[in-house]
mmCIF file of C-alpha atoms in Angstrom:
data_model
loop_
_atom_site.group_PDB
_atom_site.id
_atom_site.type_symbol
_atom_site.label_atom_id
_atom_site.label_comp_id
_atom_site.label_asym_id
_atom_site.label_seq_id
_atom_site.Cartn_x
_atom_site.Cartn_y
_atom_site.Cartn_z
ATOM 1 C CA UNK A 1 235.540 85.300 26.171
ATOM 2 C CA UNK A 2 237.170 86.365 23.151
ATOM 3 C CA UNK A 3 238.561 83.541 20.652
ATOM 4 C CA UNK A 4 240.543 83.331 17.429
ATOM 5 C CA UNK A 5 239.043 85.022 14.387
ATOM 6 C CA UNK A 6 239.242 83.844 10.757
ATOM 7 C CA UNK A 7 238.453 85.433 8.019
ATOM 8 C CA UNK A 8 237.423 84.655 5.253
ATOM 9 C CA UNK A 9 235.271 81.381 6.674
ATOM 10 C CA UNK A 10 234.818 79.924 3.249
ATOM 11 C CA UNK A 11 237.046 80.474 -0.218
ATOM 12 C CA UNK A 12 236.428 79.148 -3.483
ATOM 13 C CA UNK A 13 239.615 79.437 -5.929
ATOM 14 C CA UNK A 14 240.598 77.977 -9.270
ATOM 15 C CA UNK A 15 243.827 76.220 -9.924
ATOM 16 C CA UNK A 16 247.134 78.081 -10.273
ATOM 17 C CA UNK A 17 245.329 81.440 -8.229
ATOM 18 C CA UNK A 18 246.518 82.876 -5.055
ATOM 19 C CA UNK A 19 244.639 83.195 -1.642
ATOM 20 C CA UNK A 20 245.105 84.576 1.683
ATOM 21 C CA UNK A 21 243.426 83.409 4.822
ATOM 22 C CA UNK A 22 243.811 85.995 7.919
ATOM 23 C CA UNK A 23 244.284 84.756 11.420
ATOM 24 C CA UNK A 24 243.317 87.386 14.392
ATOM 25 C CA UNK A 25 244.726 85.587 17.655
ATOM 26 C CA UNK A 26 243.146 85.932 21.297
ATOM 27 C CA UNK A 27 243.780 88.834 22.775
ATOM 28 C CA UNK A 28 247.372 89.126 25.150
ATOM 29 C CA UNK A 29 248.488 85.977 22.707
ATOM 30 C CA UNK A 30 251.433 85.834 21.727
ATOM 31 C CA UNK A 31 251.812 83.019 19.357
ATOM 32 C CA UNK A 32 249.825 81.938 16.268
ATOM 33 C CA UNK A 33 250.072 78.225 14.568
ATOM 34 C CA UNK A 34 248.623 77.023 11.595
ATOM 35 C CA UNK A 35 247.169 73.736 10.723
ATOM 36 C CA UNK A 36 246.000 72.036 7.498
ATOM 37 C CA UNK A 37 242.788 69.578 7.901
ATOM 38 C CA UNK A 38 242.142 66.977 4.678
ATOM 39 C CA UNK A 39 238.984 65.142 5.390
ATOM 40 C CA UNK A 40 239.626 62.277 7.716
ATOM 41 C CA UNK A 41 242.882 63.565 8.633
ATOM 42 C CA UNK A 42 244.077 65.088 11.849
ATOM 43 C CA UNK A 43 245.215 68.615 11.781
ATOM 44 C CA UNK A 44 248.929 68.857 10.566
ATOM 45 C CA UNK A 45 251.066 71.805 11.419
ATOM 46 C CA UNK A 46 252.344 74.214 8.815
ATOM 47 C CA UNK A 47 253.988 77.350 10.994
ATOM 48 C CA UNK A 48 254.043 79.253 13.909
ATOM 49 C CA UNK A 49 254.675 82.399 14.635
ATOM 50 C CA UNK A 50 256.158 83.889 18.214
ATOM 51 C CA UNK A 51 256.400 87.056 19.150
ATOM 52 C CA UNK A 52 255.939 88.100 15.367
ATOM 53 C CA UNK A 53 259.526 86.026 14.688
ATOM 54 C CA UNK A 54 258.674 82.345 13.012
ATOM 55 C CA UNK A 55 259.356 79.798 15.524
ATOM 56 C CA UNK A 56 258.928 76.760 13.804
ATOM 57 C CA UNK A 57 258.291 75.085 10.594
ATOM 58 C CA UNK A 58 255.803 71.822 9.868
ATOM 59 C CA UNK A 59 254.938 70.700 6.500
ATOM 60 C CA UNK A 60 254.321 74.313 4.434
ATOM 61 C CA UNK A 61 254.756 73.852 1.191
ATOM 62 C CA UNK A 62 257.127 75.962 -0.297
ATOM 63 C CA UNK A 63 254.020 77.883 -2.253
ATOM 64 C CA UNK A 64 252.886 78.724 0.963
ATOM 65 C CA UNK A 65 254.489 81.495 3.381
ATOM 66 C CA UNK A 66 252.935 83.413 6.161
ATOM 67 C CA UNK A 67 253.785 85.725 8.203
ATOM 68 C CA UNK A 68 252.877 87.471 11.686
ATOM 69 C CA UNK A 69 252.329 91.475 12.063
ATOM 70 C CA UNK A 70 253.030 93.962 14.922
ATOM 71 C CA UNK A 71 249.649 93.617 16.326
ATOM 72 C CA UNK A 72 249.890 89.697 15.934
ATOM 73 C CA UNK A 73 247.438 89.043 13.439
ATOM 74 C CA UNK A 74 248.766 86.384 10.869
ATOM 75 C CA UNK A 75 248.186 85.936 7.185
ATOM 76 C CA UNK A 76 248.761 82.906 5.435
ATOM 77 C CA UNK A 77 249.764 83.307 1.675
ATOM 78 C CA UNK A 78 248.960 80.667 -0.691
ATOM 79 C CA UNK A 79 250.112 80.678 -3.871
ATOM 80 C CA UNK A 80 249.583 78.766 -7.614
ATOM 81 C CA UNK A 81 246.791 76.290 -6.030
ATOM 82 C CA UNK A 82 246.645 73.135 -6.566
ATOM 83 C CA UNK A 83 243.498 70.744 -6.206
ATOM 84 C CA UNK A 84 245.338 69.096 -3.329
ATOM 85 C CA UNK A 85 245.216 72.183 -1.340
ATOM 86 C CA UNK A 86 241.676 72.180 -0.640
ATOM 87 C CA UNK A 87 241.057 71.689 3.287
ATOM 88 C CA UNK A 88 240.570 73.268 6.186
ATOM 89 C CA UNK A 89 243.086 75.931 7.593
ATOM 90 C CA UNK A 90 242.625 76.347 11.112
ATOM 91 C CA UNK A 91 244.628 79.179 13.039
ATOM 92 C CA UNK A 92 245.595 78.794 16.760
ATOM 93 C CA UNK A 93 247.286 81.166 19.516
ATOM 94 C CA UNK A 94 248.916 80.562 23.013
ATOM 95 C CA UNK A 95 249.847 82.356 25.207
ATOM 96 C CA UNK A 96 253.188 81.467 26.431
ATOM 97 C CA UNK A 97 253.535 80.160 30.222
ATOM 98 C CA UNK A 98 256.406 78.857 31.593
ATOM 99 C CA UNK A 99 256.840 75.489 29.051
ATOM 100 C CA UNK A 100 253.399 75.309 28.728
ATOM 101 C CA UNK A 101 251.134 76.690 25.330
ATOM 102 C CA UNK A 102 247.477 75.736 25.411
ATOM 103 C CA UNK A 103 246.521 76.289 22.111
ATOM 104 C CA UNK A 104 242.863 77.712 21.113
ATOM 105 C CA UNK A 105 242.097 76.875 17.652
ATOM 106 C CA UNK A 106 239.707 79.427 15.165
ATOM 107 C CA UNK A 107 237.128 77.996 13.361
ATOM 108 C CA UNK A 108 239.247 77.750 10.061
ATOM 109 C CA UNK A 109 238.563 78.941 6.518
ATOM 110 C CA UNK A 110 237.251 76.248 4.069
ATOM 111 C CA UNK A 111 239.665 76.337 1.174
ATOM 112 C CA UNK A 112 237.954 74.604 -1.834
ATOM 113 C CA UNK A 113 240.380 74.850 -5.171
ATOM 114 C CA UNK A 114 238.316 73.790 -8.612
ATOM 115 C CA UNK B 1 259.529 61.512 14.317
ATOM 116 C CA UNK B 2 257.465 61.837 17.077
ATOM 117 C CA UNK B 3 254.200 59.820 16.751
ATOM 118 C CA UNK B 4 250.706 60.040 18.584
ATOM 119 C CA UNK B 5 248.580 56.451 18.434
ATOM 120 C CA UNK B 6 245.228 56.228 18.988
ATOM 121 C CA UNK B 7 242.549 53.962 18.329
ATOM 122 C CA UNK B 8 240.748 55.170 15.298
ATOM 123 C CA UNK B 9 237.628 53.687 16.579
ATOM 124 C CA UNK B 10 234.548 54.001 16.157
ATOM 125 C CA UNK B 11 233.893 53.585 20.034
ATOM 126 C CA UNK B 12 230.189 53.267 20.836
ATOM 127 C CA UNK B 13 228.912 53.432 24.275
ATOM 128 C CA UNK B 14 225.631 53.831 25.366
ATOM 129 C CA UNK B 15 224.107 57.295 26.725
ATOM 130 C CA UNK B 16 225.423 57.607 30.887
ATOM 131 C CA UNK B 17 227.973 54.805 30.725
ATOM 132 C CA UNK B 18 231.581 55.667 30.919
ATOM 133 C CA UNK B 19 233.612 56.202 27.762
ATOM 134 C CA UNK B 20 237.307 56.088 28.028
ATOM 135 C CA UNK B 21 239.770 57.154 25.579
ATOM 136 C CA UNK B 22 243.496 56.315 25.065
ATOM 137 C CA UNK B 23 246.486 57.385 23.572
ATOM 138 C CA UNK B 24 250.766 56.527 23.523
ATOM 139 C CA UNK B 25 253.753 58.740 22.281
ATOM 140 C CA UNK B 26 256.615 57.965 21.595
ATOM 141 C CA UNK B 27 258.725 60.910 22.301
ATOM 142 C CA UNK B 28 259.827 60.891 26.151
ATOM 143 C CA UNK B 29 260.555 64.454 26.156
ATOM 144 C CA UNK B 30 256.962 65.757 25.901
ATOM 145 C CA UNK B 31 255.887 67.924 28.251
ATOM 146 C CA UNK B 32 252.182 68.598 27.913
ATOM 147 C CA UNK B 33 248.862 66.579 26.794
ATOM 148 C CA UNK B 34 245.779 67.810 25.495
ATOM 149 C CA UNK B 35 242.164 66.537 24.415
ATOM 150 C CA UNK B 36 240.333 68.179 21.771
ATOM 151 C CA UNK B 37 236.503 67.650 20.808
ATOM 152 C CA UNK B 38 236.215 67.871 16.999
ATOM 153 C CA UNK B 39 232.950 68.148 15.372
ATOM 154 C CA UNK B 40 232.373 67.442 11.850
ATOM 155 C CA UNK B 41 233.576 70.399 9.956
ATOM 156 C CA UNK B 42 233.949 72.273 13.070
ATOM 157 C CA UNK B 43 237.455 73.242 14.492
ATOM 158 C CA UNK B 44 239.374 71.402 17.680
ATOM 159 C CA UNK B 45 237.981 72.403 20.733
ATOM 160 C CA UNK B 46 240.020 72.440 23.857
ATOM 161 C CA UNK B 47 238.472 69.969 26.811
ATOM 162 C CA UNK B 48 241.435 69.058 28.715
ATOM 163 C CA UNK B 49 245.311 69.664 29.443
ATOM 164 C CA UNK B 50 247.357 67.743 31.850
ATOM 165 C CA UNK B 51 251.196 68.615 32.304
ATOM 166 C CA UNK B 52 251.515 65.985 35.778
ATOM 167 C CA UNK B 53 251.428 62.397 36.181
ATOM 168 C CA UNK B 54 248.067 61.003 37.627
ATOM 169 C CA UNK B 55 244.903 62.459 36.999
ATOM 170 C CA UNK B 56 242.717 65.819 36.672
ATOM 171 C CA UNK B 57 239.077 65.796 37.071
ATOM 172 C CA UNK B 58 237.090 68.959 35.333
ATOM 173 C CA UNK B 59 233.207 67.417 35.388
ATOM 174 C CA UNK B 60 232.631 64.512 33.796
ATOM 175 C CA UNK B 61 236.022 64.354 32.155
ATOM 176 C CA UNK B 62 238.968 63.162 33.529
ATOM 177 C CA UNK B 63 242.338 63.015 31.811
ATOM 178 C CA UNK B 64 245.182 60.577 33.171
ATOM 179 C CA UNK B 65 248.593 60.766 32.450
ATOM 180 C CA UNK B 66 251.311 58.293 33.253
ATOM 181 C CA UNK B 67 254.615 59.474 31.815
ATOM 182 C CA UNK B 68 256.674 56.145 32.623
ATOM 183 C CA UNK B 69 254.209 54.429 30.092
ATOM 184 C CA UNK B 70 253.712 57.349 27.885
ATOM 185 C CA UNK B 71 250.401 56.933 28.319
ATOM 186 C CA UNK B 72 247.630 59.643 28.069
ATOM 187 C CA UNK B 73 244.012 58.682 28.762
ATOM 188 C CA UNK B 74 240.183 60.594 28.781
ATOM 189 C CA UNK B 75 236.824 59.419 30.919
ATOM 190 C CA UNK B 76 233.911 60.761 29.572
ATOM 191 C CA UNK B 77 231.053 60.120 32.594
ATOM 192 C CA UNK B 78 227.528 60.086 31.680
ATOM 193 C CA UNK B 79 228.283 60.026 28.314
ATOM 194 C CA UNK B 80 225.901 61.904 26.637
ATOM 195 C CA UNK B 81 224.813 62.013 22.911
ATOM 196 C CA UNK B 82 225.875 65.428 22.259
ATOM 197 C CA UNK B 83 229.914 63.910 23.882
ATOM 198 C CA UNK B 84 229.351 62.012 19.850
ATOM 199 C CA UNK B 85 232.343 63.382 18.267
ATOM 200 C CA UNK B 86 235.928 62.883 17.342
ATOM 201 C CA UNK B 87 238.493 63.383 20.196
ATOM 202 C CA UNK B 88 242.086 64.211 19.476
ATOM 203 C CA UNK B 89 244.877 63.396 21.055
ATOM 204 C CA UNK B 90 247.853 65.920 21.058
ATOM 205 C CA UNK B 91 251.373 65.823 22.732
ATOM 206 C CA UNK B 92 253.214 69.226 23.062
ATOM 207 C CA UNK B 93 257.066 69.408 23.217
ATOM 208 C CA UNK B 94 258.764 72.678 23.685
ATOM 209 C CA UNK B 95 262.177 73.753 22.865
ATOM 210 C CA UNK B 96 263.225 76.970 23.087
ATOM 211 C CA UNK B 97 261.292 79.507 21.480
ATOM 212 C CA UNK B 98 259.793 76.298 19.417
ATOM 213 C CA UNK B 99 256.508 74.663 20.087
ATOM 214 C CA UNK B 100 253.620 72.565 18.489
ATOM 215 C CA UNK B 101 251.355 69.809 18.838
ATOM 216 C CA UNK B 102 251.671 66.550 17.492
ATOM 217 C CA UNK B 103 248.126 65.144 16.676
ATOM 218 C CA UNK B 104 247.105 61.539 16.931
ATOM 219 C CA UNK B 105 244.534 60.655 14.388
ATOM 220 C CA UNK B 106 241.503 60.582 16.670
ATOM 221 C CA UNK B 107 239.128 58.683 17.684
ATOM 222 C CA UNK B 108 235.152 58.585 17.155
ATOM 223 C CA UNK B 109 233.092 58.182 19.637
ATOM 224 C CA UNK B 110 229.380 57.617 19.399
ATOM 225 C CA UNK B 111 226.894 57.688 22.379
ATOM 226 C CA UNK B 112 223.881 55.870 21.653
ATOM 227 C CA UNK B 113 220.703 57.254 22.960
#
């Protein structure tokens, strides 16, 4: 079965440089999230994205923004990088049912910012 | 704020005993309950969902779910040492065209050959 796609897998950056990390969701789903992962820590939310609209808002930094395109692939836009930023960005995508969103997560980009 | 609590282990259990999982919420409102498997370095892998109160069996997991005590729980039978890994806890709520997870912090579990 076809699952999320990320691209690029692994990113090196320096401080203070931009980055994009590209999320390609299952396809037939219709909303894509996005989670940051520091070591030890359990995936916090940054955005989602339904129906190419943003539905909700976690803890994005205000350097960040992302957005969703007509054939629901996401891009999340990082900008002036801080050391901090360096974890792992997963993408996920539901497919909405009823209430219910079981979310299938990609297998993230590794961000590391020197 | 809603929270997710789980014990941050490590649980060890040996290979084919039972290992059993728990986690609370504290938002009454939620609606749905997952389990993920997280490798290290690897991304959360889907295992289980439960929606209902009482329990769903798919192999040797079973996920129970008692609302009343907002109360979520996994059983890992025949624990095996490739099961060694870090499980996550999430609780969904949904609200209009809103919806994410809330993550507990995981736990790690070990099965000892």
């Amino acid at each position: 079965a076809a699952g999320v796609i990320q691209s690029p897998r692994h990113l090196i950056k320096e401080k203070r440089e931009t980055a994009t990390l590209k999320c390609y969701p299952i396809p037939r789903h219709d909303t894509v999230y996005w989670y940051q992962q520091g070591p030890g820590q359990d995936p916090q939310f940054l955005i989602s994205f339904y129906e190419k609209m943003q539905s909700d808002k976690g803890s994005i930094p205000d350097r960040f923004s992302a957005q969703q395109f007509s054939d629901y692939h996401s891009e999340l836009n990082m900008s002036s990088l801080e050391l901090g930023d360096s974890a792992l960005y997963f993408c996920a995508s539901s497919r909405k049912k009823g209430t219910t969103y079981e979310q299938y997560f990609g297998p993230g980009t590794r961000l590391t910012v020197t | 704020q809603k929270e997710v609590e789980q014990n941050s282990g490590p649980l060890s259990v040996p290979e084919g005993a039972i290992a059993s999982l728990n986690c609370t919420y504290s938002d009454r409102g939620s609606q749905s309950f997952f389990w993920y498997r997280q490798y290290s370095g690897k991304s959360p892998e889907l295992i289980m969902f439960i929606y209902s109160n009482g329990d769903k069996e798919d192999g040797r997991f079973t996920a129970q779910l008692n609302k009343a005590s907002q109360y979520v729980s996994l059983l890992i039978r025949d624990s095996q040492p490739s099961d060694s890994a870090t499980y996550l806890c999430a609780v969904g709520y949904s609200g209009g065209s809103n919806y994410k997870l809330t993550f507990g912090k995981g736990t790690l579990l070990t099965v000892n050959p």
